[in-house]
XYZ file of N, CA and C in Angstrom:
651
model
N 0.684 -1.205 -0.151
C 0.045 0.102 0.108
C 0.854 0.975 0.068
N 0.703 1.472 -0.954
C 1.872 3.618 -0.967
C 1.327 4.282 0.113
N 0.207 4.402 0.281
C -0.242 5.998 0.879
C 0.580 5.304 2.372
N 0.689 4.298 3.423
C 0.845 4.088 4.248
C -0.243 4.476 5.285
N -1.443 4.452 5.527
C -1.814 5.315 6.166
C -1.479 5.478 7.399
N -1.626 3.984 8.661
C -0.673 4.665 9.675
C 0.401 5.463 10.207
N 1.037 5.664 9.011
C 1.844 6.860 9.413
C 1.593 8.198 8.937
N 0.327 8.510 8.055
C -0.225 9.391 8.436
C -1.097 9.682 9.187
N -2.093 9.217 9.718
C -2.242 9.195 11.444
C -1.429 10.266 12.248
N 0.287 8.810 12.068
C 0.638 8.760 12.677
C 1.225 11.546 12.828
N 1.402 11.466 12.374
C 1.297 11.978 11.826
C 0.431 13.809 12.186
N -0.894 13.426 11.641
C -1.791 14.453 12.233
C -1.694 13.975 13.454
N -1.950 13.113 14.102
C -1.707 13.237 15.656
C -0.622 14.557 16.153
N 0.490 13.371 15.793
C 2.233 14.690 16.429
C 1.471 15.790 15.872
N 1.086 16.628 14.854
C 1.229 17.787 14.794
C -0.164 18.367 15.270
N -0.657 17.848 15.203
C -2.185 18.150 16.837
C -1.655 18.438 17.849
N -0.976 17.910 18.468
C -0.511 17.767 19.888
C 1.030 19.249 19.410
N 1.925 18.873 18.871
C 2.437 20.234 19.229
C 1.417 21.583 18.450
N 0.392 21.957 17.612
C 0.062 22.759 17.624
C -0.871 23.159 19.008
N -1.495 21.754 19.560
C -2.105 22.737 21.222
C -1.209 22.482 21.971
N -0.110 22.233 22.353
C 1.107 22.702 23.573
C 1.809 24.562 22.594
N 1.808 24.137 21.329
C 2.289 25.880 21.306
C 1.707 26.231 19.968
N 0.601 26.804 19.556
C -0.076 27.161 18.433
C 0.620 27.604 17.654
N 1.759 28.475 17.487
C 2.957 28.881 16.884
C 4.013 28.632 16.818
N 3.786 27.303 16.970
C 5.138 26.542 16.485
C 5.428 26.574 15.262
N 4.571 26.062 14.160
C 5.039 25.874 13.171
C 5.053 26.507 12.170
N 4.367 28.184 13.103
C 4.378 29.233 12.100
C 6.008 29.717 12.018
N 6.619 29.647 13.309
C 7.371 30.126 13.853
C 8.971 29.072 13.670
N 8.424 27.817 12.920
C 9.383 27.014 12.346
C 9.242 27.096 11.305
N 8.450 27.582 10.216
C 8.370 27.725 8.806
C 8.991 28.909 8.927
N 9.954 30.251 9.273
C 10.336 31.061 8.817
C 11.366 30.896 8.887
N 12.457 29.637 10.030
C 13.570 30.294 9.205
C 14.704 28.806 10.909
N 15.384 28.182 10.498
C 15.862 27.297 11.163
C 16.927 28.180 12.068
N 17.633 28.298 13.224
C 18.502 28.647 14.032
C 19.010 27.414 14.800
N 19.487 26.751 14.465
C 20.190 25.650 15.413
C 21.326 26.680 16.100
N 21.842 25.642 17.916
C 23.234 25.529 17.297
C 24.310 24.118 17.300
N 23.033 23.318 17.360
C 23.726 22.576 17.293
C 24.491 21.383 16.360
N 25.212 20.394 15.818
C 25.215 19.316 14.780
C 25.371 18.415 15.462
N 23.934 17.456 14.179
C 24.267 16.096 15.143
C 24.661 15.227 14.687
N 26.051 14.820 14.838
C 26.575 13.712 13.462
C 26.236 12.252 14.319
N 25.743 11.135 13.694
C 25.276 10.041 14.294
C 24.546 9.310 13.823
N 24.564 7.615 14.185
C 24.638 6.419 13.234
C 22.874 6.714 12.882
N 22.904 5.584 11.664
C 21.722 5.757 11.180
C 21.082 4.203 11.756
N 21.421 3.952 13.003
C 20.422 3.051 13.323
C 19.053 3.770 14.307
N 18.500 3.547 14.151
C 16.924 3.702 14.280
C 16.064 3.733 15.516
N 17.146 2.816 15.983
C 17.287 2.956 18.223
C 17.718 4.398 18.718
N 18.507 5.558 17.576
C 19.019 6.617 18.410
C 18.586 7.962 17.625
N 17.589 7.806 18.050
C 16.852 9.216 17.686
C 17.224 10.428 18.793
N 17.796 11.037 17.327
C 18.852 11.922 17.693
C 17.724 13.868 18.767
N 16.878 14.620 18.270
C 16.045 15.247 18.512
C 15.733 14.346 20.210
N 14.893 13.083 19.880
C 14.434 13.086 21.640
C 15.557 12.645 22.679
N 16.569 12.143 22.453
C 17.361 11.797 22.968
C 17.974 13.288 23.988
N 18.235 13.887 23.422
C 18.617 15.156 23.893
C 17.114 16.178 24.216
N 16.272 16.216 24.005
C 15.197 16.703 24.333
C 14.996 17.794 23.600
N 15.286 18.177 22.324
C 15.119 18.648 22.001
C 14.233 18.588 20.838
N 13.955 20.436 20.525
C 12.415 20.464 19.076
C 13.207 20.046 17.530
N 11.672 20.427 16.464
C 12.441 20.572 15.438
C 13.031 21.830 15.066
N 14.417 21.632 14.542
C 14.926 23.506 14.548
C 15.670 23.827 15.101
N 15.496 22.601 16.337
C 17.228 23.127 17.456
C 18.411 21.389 17.404
N 17.948 21.344 16.159
C 18.786 20.394 16.086
C 19.434 19.489 14.980
N 20.504 20.983 14.105
C 20.824 20.088 12.800
C 21.497 18.638 12.347
N 20.828 17.733 12.019
C 21.405 16.413 12.021
C 22.123 15.917 10.369
N 23.097 15.082 10.662
C 23.515 13.978 9.755
C 24.497 12.733 10.636
N 23.069 11.832 9.862
C 23.264 9.813 10.222
C 23.679 9.025 9.280
N 24.651 8.343 9.500
C 25.279 7.438 8.395
C 25.782 6.934 9.494
N 26.262 5.083 8.791
C 26.675 3.872 9.773
C 27.445 4.393 10.344
N 27.840 3.592 11.173
C 28.451 3.703 12.386
C 29.096 5.395 12.486
N 28.364 6.229 12.335
C 28.429 7.879 12.924
C 30.236 7.956 12.593
N 30.540 7.654 10.927
C 31.712 8.499 10.580
C 31.448 9.805 10.160
N 33.323 10.430 10.043
C 33.481 11.643 9.406
C 34.182 11.038 8.502
N 34.319 10.982 7.098
C 34.909 10.478 5.822
C 35.735 12.163 5.370
N 36.948 12.292 5.224
C 36.882 13.498 4.226
C 37.148 13.771 2.898
N 36.643 11.831 2.119
C 36.038 11.631 0.792
C 34.407 11.997 0.731
N 34.192 11.926 1.971
C 31.975 11.884 2.205
C 31.585 13.489 1.361
N 31.303 13.704 0.530
C 30.893 15.037 0.349
C 29.730 15.241 0.962
N 28.887 14.331 1.027
C 27.102 14.420 2.026
C 28.375 14.939 3.378
N 28.940 13.879 4.036
C 28.842 14.173 5.707
C 29.874 15.914 5.556
N 31.049 15.973 4.712
C 31.484 17.571 4.187
C 30.130 18.964 3.952
N 29.383 17.759 3.486
C 28.171 19.514 2.713
C 27.118 19.822 4.051
N 27.086 18.303 4.484
C 26.291 19.000 5.689
C 27.656 19.860 7.045
N 28.348 19.515 7.232
C 28.954 20.116 7.898
C 29.421 21.616 7.821
N 29.713 21.821 6.323
C 30.363 22.898 5.805
C 28.693 23.831 5.991
N 27.604 23.569 5.633
C 25.855 24.419 5.741
C 25.633 24.428 6.925
N 26.408 23.556 8.413
C 25.945 23.814 9.655
C 27.540 24.889 10.134
N 28.151 24.812 9.353
C 29.414 25.546 10.212
C 28.960 27.081 9.482
N 29.406 27.134 8.613
C 29.379 28.373 7.470
C 27.521 28.836 7.396
N 27.425 28.593 7.234
C 25.998 29.383 7.003
C 24.753 29.426 8.034
N 24.710 28.510 8.779
C 23.843 28.031 9.896
C 25.049 28.777 11.174
N 25.971 28.579 11.007
C 26.916 28.986 12.565
C 26.925 28.423 13.453
N 26.638 27.108 13.479
C 26.205 26.022 14.483
C 27.133 26.943 15.950
N 27.234 26.542 17.004
C 28.506 26.253 17.855
C 28.855 25.381 17.979
N 27.513 24.000 17.776
C 28.626 22.762 19.019
C 28.245 20.904 17.549
N 29.225 21.304 17.683
C 29.038 19.882 16.784
C 29.713 18.544 17.464
N 28.459 17.743 17.648
C 27.979 16.339 18.228
C 28.841 14.860 17.470
N 29.769 14.193 18.517
C 29.622 13.187 17.197
C 29.476 12.257 17.619
N 27.844 11.946 17.634
C 27.657 10.790 18.605
C 27.354 8.852 18.372
N 28.457 7.934 18.444
C 27.604 6.789 18.638
C 27.023 6.103 19.415
N 27.053 5.175 19.453
C 26.507 4.257 20.510
C 26.668 2.685 21.444
N 26.307 1.719 22.106
C 26.906 0.471 21.827
C 25.783 -1.169 21.386
N 26.852 -1.228 21.018
C 26.409 -1.945 20.586
C 25.685 -2.194 19.314
N 26.565 -1.202 18.517
C 26.742 -0.395 17.020
C 26.569 -1.097 15.749
N 25.817 -1.684 15.397
C 25.890 -2.682 13.923
C 27.489 -2.835 13.673
N 27.460 -1.551 12.562
C 28.332 -0.743 11.406
C 29.952 -1.136 12.599
N 29.974 -0.863 13.592
C 30.851 -1.449 14.951
C 31.380 -2.650 14.202
N 30.215 -3.324 14.759
C 29.935 -4.949 15.012
C 30.357 -5.939 13.421
N 30.287 -5.744 12.106
C 30.402 -6.219 10.902
C 31.564 -5.061 10.854
N 32.367 -4.358 11.399
C 33.643 -4.024 10.535
C 34.746 -4.718 11.069
N 34.616 -5.582 12.304
C 35.508 -6.361 12.650
C 35.123 -7.822 13.170
N 33.454 -8.760 12.123
C 33.772 -8.999 11.615
C 34.252 -9.533 10.306
N 34.554 -11.232 10.136
C 35.708 -11.588 9.021
C 34.062 -12.510 8.392
N 33.640 -12.337 8.139
C 32.697 -13.208 7.770
C 31.753 -11.388 5.842
N 31.938 -11.761 5.038
C 31.829 -10.306 4.549
C 30.430 -9.542 4.769
N 29.996 -8.348 3.878
C 28.754 -7.565 3.814
C 28.476 -6.824 3.043
N 29.035 -7.725 2.009
C 28.983 -6.887 0.830
C 29.565 -5.084 -0.069
N 28.964 -4.605 0.076
C 29.172 -2.783 -0.549
C 29.739 -2.190 0.482
N 29.058 -2.727 2.421
C 28.886 -1.823 3.540
C 30.287 -1.815 3.842
N 31.211 -3.089 3.619
C 32.420 -3.530 4.290
C 33.817 -2.333 3.411
N 33.747 -1.417 2.296
C 33.955 0.156 2.148
C 33.941 0.527 2.846
N 32.394 1.166 3.399
C 32.514 2.163 3.723
C 32.962 2.017 5.820
N 32.836 0.615 6.033
C 33.753 0.531 6.994
C 34.950 0.482 7.547
N 35.535 0.370 6.131
C 36.977 0.148 6.436
C 38.038 0.712 7.314
N 37.352 2.004 7.411
C 38.334 2.772 8.823
C 37.882 2.588 9.990
N 37.311 1.781 9.895
C 36.847 1.388 11.713
C 37.817 0.301 11.828
N 37.780 -0.783 10.673
C 38.767 -2.336 10.996
C 40.153 -1.842 11.222
N 39.997 -0.286 10.098
C 41.915 -0.101 10.506
C 42.298 0.355 11.045
N 40.870 0.850 12.438
C 40.895 1.577 14.160
C 41.345 0.513 14.600
N 40.750 -0.828 14.653
C 40.595 -2.072 15.291
C 41.689 -2.673 15.186
N 42.561 -2.698 14.146
C 44.013 -3.161 14.081
C 44.828 -1.872 15.376
N 44.537 -0.972 14.841
C 45.590 0.307 15.299
C 45.725 0.046 16.772
N 44.450 -0.048 17.219
C 44.077 -0.100 18.587
C 44.009 -1.721 19.717
N 44.482 -2.683 18.340
C 44.737 -4.314 18.978
C 45.313 -4.597 20.509
N 46.381 -3.465 20.397
C 46.674 -3.473 21.990
C 46.565 -3.152 23.431
N 45.557 -1.890 23.109
C 44.062 -2.012 24.263
C 43.025 -3.230 23.958
N 42.264 -3.341 22.760
C 41.267 -3.980 22.424
C 41.309 -5.618 22.329
N 42.416 -6.317 22.499
C 42.560 -7.767 23.176
C 42.510 -7.638 24.381
N 42.364 -6.686 25.028
C 41.996 -7.106 26.673
C 40.434 -7.442 26.522
N 40.247 -6.847 26.151
C 38.663 -7.122 26.230
C 38.719 -8.771 26.328
N 37.677 -8.862 27.040
C 37.415 -10.791 27.527
C 36.331 -10.788 25.998
N 35.188 -10.576 25.811
C 33.929 -10.776 25.139
C 34.117 -9.899 23.594
N 32.807 -10.583 22.905
C 33.181 -9.282 21.281
C 32.295 -8.256 21.626
N 31.635 -8.123 22.969
C 30.822 -7.366 23.433
C 31.611 -6.488 23.955
N 32.324 -6.734 24.776
C 32.848 -5.540 25.460
C 34.324 -4.900 24.769
N 34.570 -5.838 23.780
C 35.114 -5.547 22.275
C 34.221 -4.433 21.728
N 33.153 -4.685 21.315
C 32.422 -3.952 19.878
C 32.089 -2.922 20.964
N 31.531 -2.488 22.114
C 31.682 -1.426 22.673
C 33.027 -0.888 22.474
N 33.866 -1.005 23.356
C 34.958 0.046 23.165
C 35.854 0.488 22.005
N 35.436 -0.093 21.125
C 35.700 -0.111 19.362
C 34.152 1.171 19.299
N 33.446 1.117 20.088
C 32.141 2.031 19.802
C 33.052 3.527 20.241
N 33.485 3.706 21.558
C 33.846 4.726 21.619
C 35.158 5.046 21.080
N 36.127 4.341 21.132
C 37.249 4.400 20.023
C 36.716 5.266 18.893
N 35.982 5.457 18.272
C 35.583 5.361 16.792
C 34.919 7.138 16.723
N 34.404 6.907 18.347
C 34.039 8.604 18.491
C 35.252 9.351 18.466
N 36.270 9.046 19.989
C 36.886 10.155 19.714
C 38.139 10.420 18.065
N 38.081 8.918 17.246
C 38.782 9.409 16.326
C 37.897 10.169 15.513
N 36.333 10.232 15.006
C 35.632 10.936 14.551
C 36.139 12.778 14.735
N 35.952 12.409 16.283
C 35.905 13.905 16.421
C 36.948 14.194 15.914
N 38.238 13.650 15.737
C 39.806 13.864 15.281
C 39.538 14.530 13.502
N 38.932 13.409 13.461
C 38.311 13.757 11.789
C 37.456 15.506 11.223
N 36.399 15.779 12.288
C 36.023 16.598 12.091
C 37.035 17.980 12.725
N 37.157 17.227 13.565
C 38.702 18.787 13.498
C 39.590 19.370 12.910
N 39.930 17.802 11.764
C 40.845 18.238 10.599
C 40.188 18.322 9.799
N 39.139 18.937 9.456
C 38.643 19.407 8.161
C 38.556 20.908 7.859
N 39.314 21.131 6.857
C 38.946 22.575 6.046
C 37.799 23.373 6.342
N 36.884 23.134 6.693
C 35.524 23.862 7.555
C 36.036 24.056 8.643
N 36.081 23.272 9.545
C 37.086 23.804 11.354
C 37.562 24.280 11.126
N 38.307 24.055 10.116
C 39.622 24.882 10.493
C 39.873 26.093 10.734
N 39.012 26.223 9.052
C 39.252 27.712 8.658
C 37.954 28.496 9.672
N 37.013 27.712 10.380
C 36.037 28.469 11.283
C 37.335 29.004 12.447
N 38.076 28.235 12.372
C 38.794 28.271 13.885
C 39.118 29.795 14.102
N 40.246 29.411 12.526
C 41.545 30.355 12.174
C 40.453 32.105 12.283
N 38.896 31.758 11.653
C 38.363 33.269 11.523
C 38.310 33.384 13.107
N 38.126 32.388 14.109
C 37.920 33.400 15.215
C 36.130 32.811 15.326
N 36.063 31.620 14.791
C 34.523 30.863 15.365
C 34.435 30.580 16.284
N 33.476 30.692 17.226
C 33.265 29.874 17.597
C 32.173 28.224 17.132
N 32.985 26.726 17.558
C 32.603 25.982 17.611
C 33.426 24.959 18.214
N 32.599 24.249 18.668
C 33.066 22.938 19.860
C 32.985 21.787 19.637
N 33.781 20.666 18.947
C 33.365 19.283 18.667
C 33.119 18.589 20.147
N 32.335 17.747 20.037
C 31.660 16.884 21.623
C 31.853 15.839 20.921
N 32.501 14.261 21.540
C 32.845 12.976 21.465
C 30.965 12.859 22.419
N 29.707 11.525 22.092
C 29.693 11.293 23.010
C 29.396 10.078 22.855
N 28.896 9.222 23.819
C 28.173 7.631 23.597
C 26.681 7.357 23.784
N 26.444 7.050 23.309
C 24.655 6.671 23.816
C 24.326 5.111 23.666
N 24.099 5.007 25.587
C 23.691 3.582 25.697
C 22.037 2.993 25.386
N 21.672 2.473 24.020
C 20.969 1.789 24.533
C 20.326 1.276 25.657
N 21.056 0.252 26.128
C 19.938 -0.269 26.716
C 19.115 0.002 28.994
N 19.836 1.748 28.519
C 19.554 2.649 29.435
C 18.901 4.029 28.866
N 18.878 3.720 26.927
C 19.236 5.438 27.107
C 19.765 7.100 27.468
N 20.791 6.346 28.490
C 22.044 7.822 28.242
C 23.361 7.905 27.848
N 23.482 9.406 27.554
C 24.952 9.206 27.331
C 25.884 9.522 28.470
N 27.071 9.470 26.996
C 28.829 9.420 28.296
C 28.883 10.344 27.311
N 29.814 11.041 27.845
C 30.780 12.102 27.305
C 31.717 11.517 27.501
N 32.780 11.836 26.274
C 34.160 10.716 25.705
C 35.384 11.378 26.541
N 34.841 12.848 26.901
C 36.041 13.657 27.625
C 37.192 14.217 26.240
N 36.890 14.006 24.740
C 36.980 14.820 24.016
C 36.644 16.021 23.361
N 36.018 17.227 24.345
C 35.906 18.251 23.628
C 36.754 19.002 23.687
N 36.870 19.659 22.017
C 37.731 20.315 20.936
C 37.269 22.161 20.703
N 37.334 22.612 21.165
C 37.607 24.006 20.317
C 38.330 25.252 20.142
N 39.098 24.175 19.260
C 40.441 24.814 18.730
C 41.262 23.861 18.385
N 42.606 24.435 17.105
C 43.828 23.633 16.965
C 44.253 23.283 17.690
N 45.132 23.651 19.493
C 45.916 23.964 19.829
C 45.105 22.753 20.750
N 43.710 22.610 21.052
C 42.972 21.806 21.532
C 42.758 19.598 21.280
N 42.980 20.348 19.713
C 42.977 19.269 18.856
C 44.121 18.599 18.656
N 45.285 19.599 18.351
C 46.825 18.946 18.765
C 46.933 18.361 19.928
N 46.441 18.508 21.034
C 46.864 18.151 22.434
C 46.138 16.578 22.633
N 45.451 16.638 21.918
C 44.376 14.951 21.820
C 45.479 14.839 21.094
N 45.707 14.674 20.112
C 46.342 14.120 19.253
C 47.607 13.202 19.292
N 48.220 14.214 20.459
C 49.393 13.856 20.644
C 49.251 12.599 22.307
N 47.871 13.164 23.141
C 47.981 12.209 23.514
C 48.029 10.773 22.985
N 47.041 10.548 22.219
C 46.728 9.284 21.698
C 47.642 8.581 20.795
N 48.583 9.956 20.224
C 49.902 8.859 20.259
C 51.162 8.199 21.198
N 51.411 9.333 21.520
C 51.149 8.539 22.996
C 51.298 7.717 23.760
N 49.747 6.975 23.744
C 48.895 6.085 24.260
C 49.092 5.242 23.062
N 49.637 4.632 22.561
C 49.713 3.526 21.668
C 51.301 3.559 21.381
N 51.880 4.282 22.079
C 53.263 3.878 21.651
C 54.369 3.530 22.953
N 53.142 3.664 24.014
C 52.613 3.378 25.875
C 52.478 1.920 25.576
N 51.496 1.409 24.482
C 51.133 0.179 24.053
C 49.647 -0.075 25.777
N 49.458 1.243 26.217
C 47.582 1.140 26.862
C 46.578 1.335 25.721
């Protein structure tokens, strides 16, 4: 059935509830969007960006892909990032992964998964680079969850190293990058402690990560 009646009914109910709580909501929303936040998250249907952090439509600019990757050849992601930073003048970029990520799990699975294996190659490379730490995990679930965390840190650095963010910092624009992980099992966010607001802070985190790797932490 092309029309999908239940979804249209859900839409009518949702719009009516919003209008009842704020009669001017849609009129204000139609004028412009002025979000302060860009969310770069996973495509997983269990991770609804707005709901997780309690923001309404218009308050969060969103980009999602499998395993929340920021790849410097991905024009889709870079276009969203450029529009958010240069046009919308957002102040905060949130890279949010989630525990139990199927993309991360697939990246370290020995079985072939088709086209998606090309996309997930960066996570497989990260798994190999961080093997000194990940090999300490006692179960595959622990390894996947820790790799989800490491992947968020890696993508925060990737955002910071884009020409888009680098140029914004050089011209004095306030842009802060945050790395979070969402727990589907409890609905709570974990801050990974990789908050970056300048090139100097980015280099400090990269230096710290390099030192950890050299020490085999």
